[in-house]
Short mmCIF file of C-alpha atoms in Angstrom, two decimals:
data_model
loop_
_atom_site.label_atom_id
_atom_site.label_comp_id
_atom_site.label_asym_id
_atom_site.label_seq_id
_atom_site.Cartn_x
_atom_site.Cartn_y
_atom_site.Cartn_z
CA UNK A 1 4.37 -175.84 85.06
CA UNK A 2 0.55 -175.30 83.91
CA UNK A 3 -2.02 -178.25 84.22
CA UNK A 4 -4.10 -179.45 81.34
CA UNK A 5 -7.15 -180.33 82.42
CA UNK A 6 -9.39 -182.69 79.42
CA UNK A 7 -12.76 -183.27 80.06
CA UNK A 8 -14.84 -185.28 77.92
CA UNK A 9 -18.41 -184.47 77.89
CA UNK A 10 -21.02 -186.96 76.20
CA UNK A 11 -23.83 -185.80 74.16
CA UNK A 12 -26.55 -187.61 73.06
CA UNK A 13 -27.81 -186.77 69.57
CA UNK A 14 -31.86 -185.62 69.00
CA UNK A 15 -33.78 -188.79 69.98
CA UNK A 16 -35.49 -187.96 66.09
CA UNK A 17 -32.09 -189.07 64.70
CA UNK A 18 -31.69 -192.07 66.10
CA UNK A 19 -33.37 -195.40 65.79
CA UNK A 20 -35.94 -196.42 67.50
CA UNK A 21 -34.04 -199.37 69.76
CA UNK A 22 -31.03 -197.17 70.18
CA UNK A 23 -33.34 -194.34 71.86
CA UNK A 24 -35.19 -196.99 74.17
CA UNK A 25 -31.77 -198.50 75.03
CA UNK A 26 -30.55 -195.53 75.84
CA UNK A 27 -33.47 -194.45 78.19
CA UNK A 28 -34.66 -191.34 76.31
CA UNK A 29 -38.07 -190.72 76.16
CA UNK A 30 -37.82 -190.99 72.05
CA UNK A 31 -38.76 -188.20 69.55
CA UNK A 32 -41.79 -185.26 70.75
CA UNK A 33 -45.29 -185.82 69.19
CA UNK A 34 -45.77 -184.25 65.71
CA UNK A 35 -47.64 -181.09 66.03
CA UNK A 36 -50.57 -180.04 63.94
CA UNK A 37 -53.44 -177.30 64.12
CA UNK A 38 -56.43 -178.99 62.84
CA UNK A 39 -55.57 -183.14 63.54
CA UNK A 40 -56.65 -183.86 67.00
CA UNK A 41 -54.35 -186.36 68.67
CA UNK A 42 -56.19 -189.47 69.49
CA UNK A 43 -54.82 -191.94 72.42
CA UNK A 44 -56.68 -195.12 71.01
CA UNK A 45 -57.78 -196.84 68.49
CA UNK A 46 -61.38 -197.09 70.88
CA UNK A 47 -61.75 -193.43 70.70
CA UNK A 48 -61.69 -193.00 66.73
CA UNK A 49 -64.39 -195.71 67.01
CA UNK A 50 -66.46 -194.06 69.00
CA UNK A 51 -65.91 -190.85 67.34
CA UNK A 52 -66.85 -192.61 63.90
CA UNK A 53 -70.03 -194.28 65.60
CA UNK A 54 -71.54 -191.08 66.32
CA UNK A 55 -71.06 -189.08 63.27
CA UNK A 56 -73.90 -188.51 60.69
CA UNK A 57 -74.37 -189.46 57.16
CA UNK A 58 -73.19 -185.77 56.07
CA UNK A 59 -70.23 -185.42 58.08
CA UNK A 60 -66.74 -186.15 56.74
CA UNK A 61 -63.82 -187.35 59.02
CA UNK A 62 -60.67 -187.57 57.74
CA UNK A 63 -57.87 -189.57 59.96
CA UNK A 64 -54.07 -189.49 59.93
CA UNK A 65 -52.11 -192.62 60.91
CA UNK A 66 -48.40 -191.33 61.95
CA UNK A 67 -45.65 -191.96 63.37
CA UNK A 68 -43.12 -189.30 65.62
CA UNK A 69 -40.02 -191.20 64.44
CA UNK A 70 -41.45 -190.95 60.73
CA UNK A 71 -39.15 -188.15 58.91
CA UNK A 72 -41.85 -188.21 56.15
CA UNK A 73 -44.89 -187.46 58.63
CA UNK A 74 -42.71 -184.72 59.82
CA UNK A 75 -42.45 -183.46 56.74
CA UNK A 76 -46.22 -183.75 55.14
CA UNK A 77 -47.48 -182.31 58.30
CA UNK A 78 -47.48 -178.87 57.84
CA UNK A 79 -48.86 -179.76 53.52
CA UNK A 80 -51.40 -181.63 54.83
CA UNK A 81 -52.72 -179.02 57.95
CA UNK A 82 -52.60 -176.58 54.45
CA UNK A 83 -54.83 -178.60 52.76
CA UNK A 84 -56.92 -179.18 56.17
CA UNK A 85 -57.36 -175.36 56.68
CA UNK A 86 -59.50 -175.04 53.05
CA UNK A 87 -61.69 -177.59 54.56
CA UNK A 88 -62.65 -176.40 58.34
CA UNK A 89 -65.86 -177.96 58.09
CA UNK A 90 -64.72 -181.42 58.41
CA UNK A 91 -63.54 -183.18 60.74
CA UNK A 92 -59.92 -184.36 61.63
CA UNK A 93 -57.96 -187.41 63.91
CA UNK A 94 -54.34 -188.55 63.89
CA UNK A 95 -53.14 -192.16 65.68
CA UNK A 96 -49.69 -192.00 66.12
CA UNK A 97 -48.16 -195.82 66.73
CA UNK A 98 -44.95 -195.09 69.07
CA UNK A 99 -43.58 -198.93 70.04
CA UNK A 100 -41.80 -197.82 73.16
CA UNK A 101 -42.71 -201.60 74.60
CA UNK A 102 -45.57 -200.38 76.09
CA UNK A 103 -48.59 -202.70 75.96
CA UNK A 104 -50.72 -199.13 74.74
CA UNK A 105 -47.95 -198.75 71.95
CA UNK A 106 -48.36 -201.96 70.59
CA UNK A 107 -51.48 -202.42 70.78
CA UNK A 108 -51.33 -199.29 68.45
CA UNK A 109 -49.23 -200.95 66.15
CA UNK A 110 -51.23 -203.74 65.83
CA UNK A 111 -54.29 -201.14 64.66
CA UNK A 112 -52.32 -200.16 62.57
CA UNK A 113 -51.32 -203.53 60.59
CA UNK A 114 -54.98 -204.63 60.63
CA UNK A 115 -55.72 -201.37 58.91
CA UNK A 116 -53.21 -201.48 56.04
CA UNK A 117 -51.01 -198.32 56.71
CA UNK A 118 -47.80 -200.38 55.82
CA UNK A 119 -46.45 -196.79 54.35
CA UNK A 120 -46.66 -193.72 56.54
CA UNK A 121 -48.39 -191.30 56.24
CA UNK A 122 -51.57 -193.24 55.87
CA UNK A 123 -54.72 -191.29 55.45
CA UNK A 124 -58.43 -192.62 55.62
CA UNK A 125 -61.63 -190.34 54.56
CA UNK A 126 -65.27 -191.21 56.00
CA UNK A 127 -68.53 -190.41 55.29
CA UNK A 128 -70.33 -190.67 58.68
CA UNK A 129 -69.06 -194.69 59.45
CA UNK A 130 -68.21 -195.57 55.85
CA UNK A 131 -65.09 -195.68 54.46
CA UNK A 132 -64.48 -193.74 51.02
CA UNK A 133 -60.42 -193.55 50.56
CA UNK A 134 -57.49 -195.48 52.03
CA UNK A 135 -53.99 -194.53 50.50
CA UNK A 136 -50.37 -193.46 51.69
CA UNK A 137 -50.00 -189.89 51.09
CA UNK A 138 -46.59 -189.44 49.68
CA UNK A 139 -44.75 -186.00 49.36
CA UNK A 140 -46.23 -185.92 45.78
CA UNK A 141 -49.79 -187.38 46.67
CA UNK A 142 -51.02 -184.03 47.89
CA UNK A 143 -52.83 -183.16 45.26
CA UNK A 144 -54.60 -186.91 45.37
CA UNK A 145 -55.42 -186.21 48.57
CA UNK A 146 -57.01 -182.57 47.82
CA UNK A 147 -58.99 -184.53 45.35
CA UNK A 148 -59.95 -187.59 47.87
CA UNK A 149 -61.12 -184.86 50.08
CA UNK A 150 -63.46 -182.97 47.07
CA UNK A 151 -65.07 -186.60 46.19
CA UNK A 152 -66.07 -187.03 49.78
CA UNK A 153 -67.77 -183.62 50.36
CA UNK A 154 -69.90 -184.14 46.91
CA UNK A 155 -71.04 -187.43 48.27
CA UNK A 156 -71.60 -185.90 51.49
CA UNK A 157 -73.40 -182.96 49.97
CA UNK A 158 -75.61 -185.87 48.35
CA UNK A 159 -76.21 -187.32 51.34
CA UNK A 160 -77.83 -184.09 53.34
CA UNK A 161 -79.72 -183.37 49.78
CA UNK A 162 -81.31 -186.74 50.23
CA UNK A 163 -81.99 -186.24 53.80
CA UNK A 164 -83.34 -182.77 53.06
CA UNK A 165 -85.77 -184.33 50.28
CA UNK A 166 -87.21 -187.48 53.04
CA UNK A 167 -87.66 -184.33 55.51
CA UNK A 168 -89.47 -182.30 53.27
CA UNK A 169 -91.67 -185.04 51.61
CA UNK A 170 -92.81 -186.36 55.57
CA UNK A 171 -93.46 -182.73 56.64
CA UNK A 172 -95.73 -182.55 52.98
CA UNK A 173 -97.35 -185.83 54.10
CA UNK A 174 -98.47 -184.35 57.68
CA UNK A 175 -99.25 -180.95 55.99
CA UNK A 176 -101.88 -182.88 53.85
CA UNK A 177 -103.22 -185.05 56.52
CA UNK A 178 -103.63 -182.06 58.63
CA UNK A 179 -105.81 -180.05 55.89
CA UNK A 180 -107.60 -183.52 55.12
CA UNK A 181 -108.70 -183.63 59.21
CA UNK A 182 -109.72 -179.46 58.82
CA UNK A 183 -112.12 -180.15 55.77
CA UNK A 184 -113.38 -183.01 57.42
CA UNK A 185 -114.42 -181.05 60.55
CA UNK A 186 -115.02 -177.94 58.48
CA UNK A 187 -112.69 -176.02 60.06
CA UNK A 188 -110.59 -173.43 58.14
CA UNK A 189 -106.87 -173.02 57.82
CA UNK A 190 -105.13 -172.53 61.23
CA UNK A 191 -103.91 -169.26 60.65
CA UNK A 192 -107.09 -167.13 59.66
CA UNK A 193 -107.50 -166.44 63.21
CA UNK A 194 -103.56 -165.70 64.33
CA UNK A 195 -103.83 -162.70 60.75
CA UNK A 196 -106.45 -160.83 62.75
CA UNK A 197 -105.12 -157.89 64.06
CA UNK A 198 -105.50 -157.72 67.94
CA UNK A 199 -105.49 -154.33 70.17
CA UNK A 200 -102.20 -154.07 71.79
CA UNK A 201 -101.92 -154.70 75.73
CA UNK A 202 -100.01 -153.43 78.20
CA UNK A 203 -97.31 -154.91 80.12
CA UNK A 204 -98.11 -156.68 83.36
CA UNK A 205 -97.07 -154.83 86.56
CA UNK A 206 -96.85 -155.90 90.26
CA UNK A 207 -97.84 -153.23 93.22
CA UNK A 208 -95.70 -152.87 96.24
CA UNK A 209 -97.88 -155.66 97.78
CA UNK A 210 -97.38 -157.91 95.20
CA UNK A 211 -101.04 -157.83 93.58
CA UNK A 212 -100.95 -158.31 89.65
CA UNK A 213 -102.15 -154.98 87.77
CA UNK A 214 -102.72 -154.06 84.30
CA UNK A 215 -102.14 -156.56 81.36
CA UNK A 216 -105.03 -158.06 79.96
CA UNK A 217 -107.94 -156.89 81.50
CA UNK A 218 -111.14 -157.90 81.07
CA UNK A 219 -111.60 -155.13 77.94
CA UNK A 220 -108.92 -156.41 75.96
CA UNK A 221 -110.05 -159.63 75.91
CA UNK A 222 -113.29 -158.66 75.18
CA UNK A 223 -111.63 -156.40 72.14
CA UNK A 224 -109.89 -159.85 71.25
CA UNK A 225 -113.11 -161.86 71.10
CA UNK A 226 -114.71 -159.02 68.99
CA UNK A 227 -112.00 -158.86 66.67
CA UNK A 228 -112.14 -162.59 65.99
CA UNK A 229 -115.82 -163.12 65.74
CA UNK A 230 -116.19 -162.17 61.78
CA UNK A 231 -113.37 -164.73 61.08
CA UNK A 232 -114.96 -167.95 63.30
CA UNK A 233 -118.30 -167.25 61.87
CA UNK A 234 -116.68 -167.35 58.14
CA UNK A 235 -115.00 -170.56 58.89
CA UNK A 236 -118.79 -172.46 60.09
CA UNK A 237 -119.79 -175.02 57.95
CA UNK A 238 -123.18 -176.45 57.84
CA UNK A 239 -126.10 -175.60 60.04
CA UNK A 240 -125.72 -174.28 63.32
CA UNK A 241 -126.91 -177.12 66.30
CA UNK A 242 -129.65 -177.64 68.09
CA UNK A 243 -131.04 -179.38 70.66
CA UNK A 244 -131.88 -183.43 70.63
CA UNK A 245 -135.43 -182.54 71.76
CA UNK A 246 -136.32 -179.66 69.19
CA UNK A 247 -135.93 -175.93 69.18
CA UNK A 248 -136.52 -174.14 72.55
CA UNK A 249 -139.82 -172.75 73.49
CA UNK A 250 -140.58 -169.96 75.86
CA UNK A 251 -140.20 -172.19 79.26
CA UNK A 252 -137.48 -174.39 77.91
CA UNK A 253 -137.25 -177.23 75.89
CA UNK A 254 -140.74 -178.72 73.91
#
C-alpha cells in the first residue's frame, strides 16, 4: 500500500504585479527601485531644493518624478537614460513617491500633487532655479522630450554668452582705468620691463651645513638691473627731480 503524500506550497507572485495595498497587506517590502545610469536617486523633496538652489544660470537639471510600482516608468527608463547619455553635460534627479504608509512616503506623494505629476513619468527641465518644461513623458513623447532638452541648452548657451559678454566688458573697464592711472603717472605699459630678456640663474643649492649657495648672486642681479635700465629710462616722463632748496653745490645743498 504506497502513501501519497500532497503538499501545497504557497507562492507569492512579484510584488511588481500586484497592487499596491495587496503587497503592504501582505508584508512584502513592495516592488525594487527602478534602476538608471545617469538619474541620481533623490530621498527628498529638500534635497532637489537644495540641489536647484545652488546651480548656476548655465547649468541645466533635468528631474524625473517616478514611481517603482509604475509599469510605464519601468518601461521609459531605459528610452529616457538613452536620451540622457547624448546629454552628459547636464545634470540629472529622479523622486520616486512609494506610499508604503510611511510618513517619508507620503510626504513624497504630497510633493508630488503640489507639483502636477498627476501622469507618471513626469519630467521637469531647469535652467539654474527656473523652470523651462513640465510635461508627462509618454512612450511616444520621447522625441518631445529630446526637443525640451535642445530648447533648454540654447537658452542655457545664452545665458553663459551673456555672462561671458558682462565679464569681458568689466575686465575692459579695469583695463582702461588701469592705462588711464599709467598716463597719469607717466608710467609705461606694465609689461615693457617683464619683455627684457634677463641672464639665466642657477638653481639654489644648500651645503651639508645647511648654508644657501648659488642662485642669484649679487652679479646676476646686477646683470638684471643693467638689462632693465634702457627700458625705465624710456618710460620717464618729464624732468628728472630735484631738490626743494635748488641744485646741489660742492658742500651740499645752496
Amino acid at each position: 500500500m504506497k502513501l501519497a503524500v500532497l503538499v501545497v506550497v504557497a507562492v507569492h507572485p512579484p510584488a511588481h504585479r500586484l497592487p499596491q495595498r495587496a503587497a503592504i497587506a501582505m508584508g512584502l517590502k513592495g516592488p525594487p527601485p527602478i534602476p538608471s545610469k545617469h538619474f541620481v536617486s533623490l530621498t527628498s523633496p529638500g534635497n532637489l531644493t537644495e540641489a536647484l538652489a545652488g546651480a548656476a544660470s548655465d547649468v541645466v537639471t533635468v528631474v524625473k518624478y517616478q514611481a517603482p510600482w509604475c509599469r510605464t516608468c519601468r518601461a521609459m527608463a531605459p528610452l529616457l537614460d538613452r536620451q540622457a547619455k547624448k546629454h552628459q553635460e547636464l545634470r540629472y534627479f529622479s523622486l520616486e513617491c512609494r506610499r508604503d504608509g510611511k510618513a517619508a512616503g507620503e510626504r513624497m506623494h504630497k510633493f508630488f500633487v503640489e507639483r502636477g505629476a498627476k501622469g507618471l513619468p513626469f519630467v521637469e527641465v531647469y535652467r539654474g532655479d527656473t523652470l523651462l518644461e513640465a510635461t508627462t513623458v509618454a512612450p511616444t513623447g520621447v522625441e518631445a522630450f529630446s526637443h525640451a532638452i535642445g530648447r533648454a541648452i540654447e537658452a542655457a548657451q545664452r545665458a553663459r554668452a551673456q555672462l561671458e559678454l558682462a565679464s569681458g566688458g568689466a575686465a575692459n573697464r579695469l583695463r582702461a582705468e588701469a592705462d588711464r592711472v599709467r598716463a597719469l603717472l607717466g608710467v609705461g605699459p606694465a609689461d615693457s620691463v617683464e619683455s627684457v630678456p634677463l641672464p639665466p640663474t642657477a638653481a639654489p643649492r644648500l651645503d651639508r651645513q645647511g648654508r644657501r649657495r648659488g642662485g642669484l648672486g649679487r652679479q646676476a642681479v646686477a646683470a638684471r638691473h643693467k638689462a632693465a635700465a634702457p627700458v625705465l629710462r624710456q618710460q620717464r616722463r618729464g624732468a628728472p627731480l630735484r631738490g626743494a632748496t635748488g641744485p646741489r653745490g660742492k658742500r651740499g645743498y645752496s
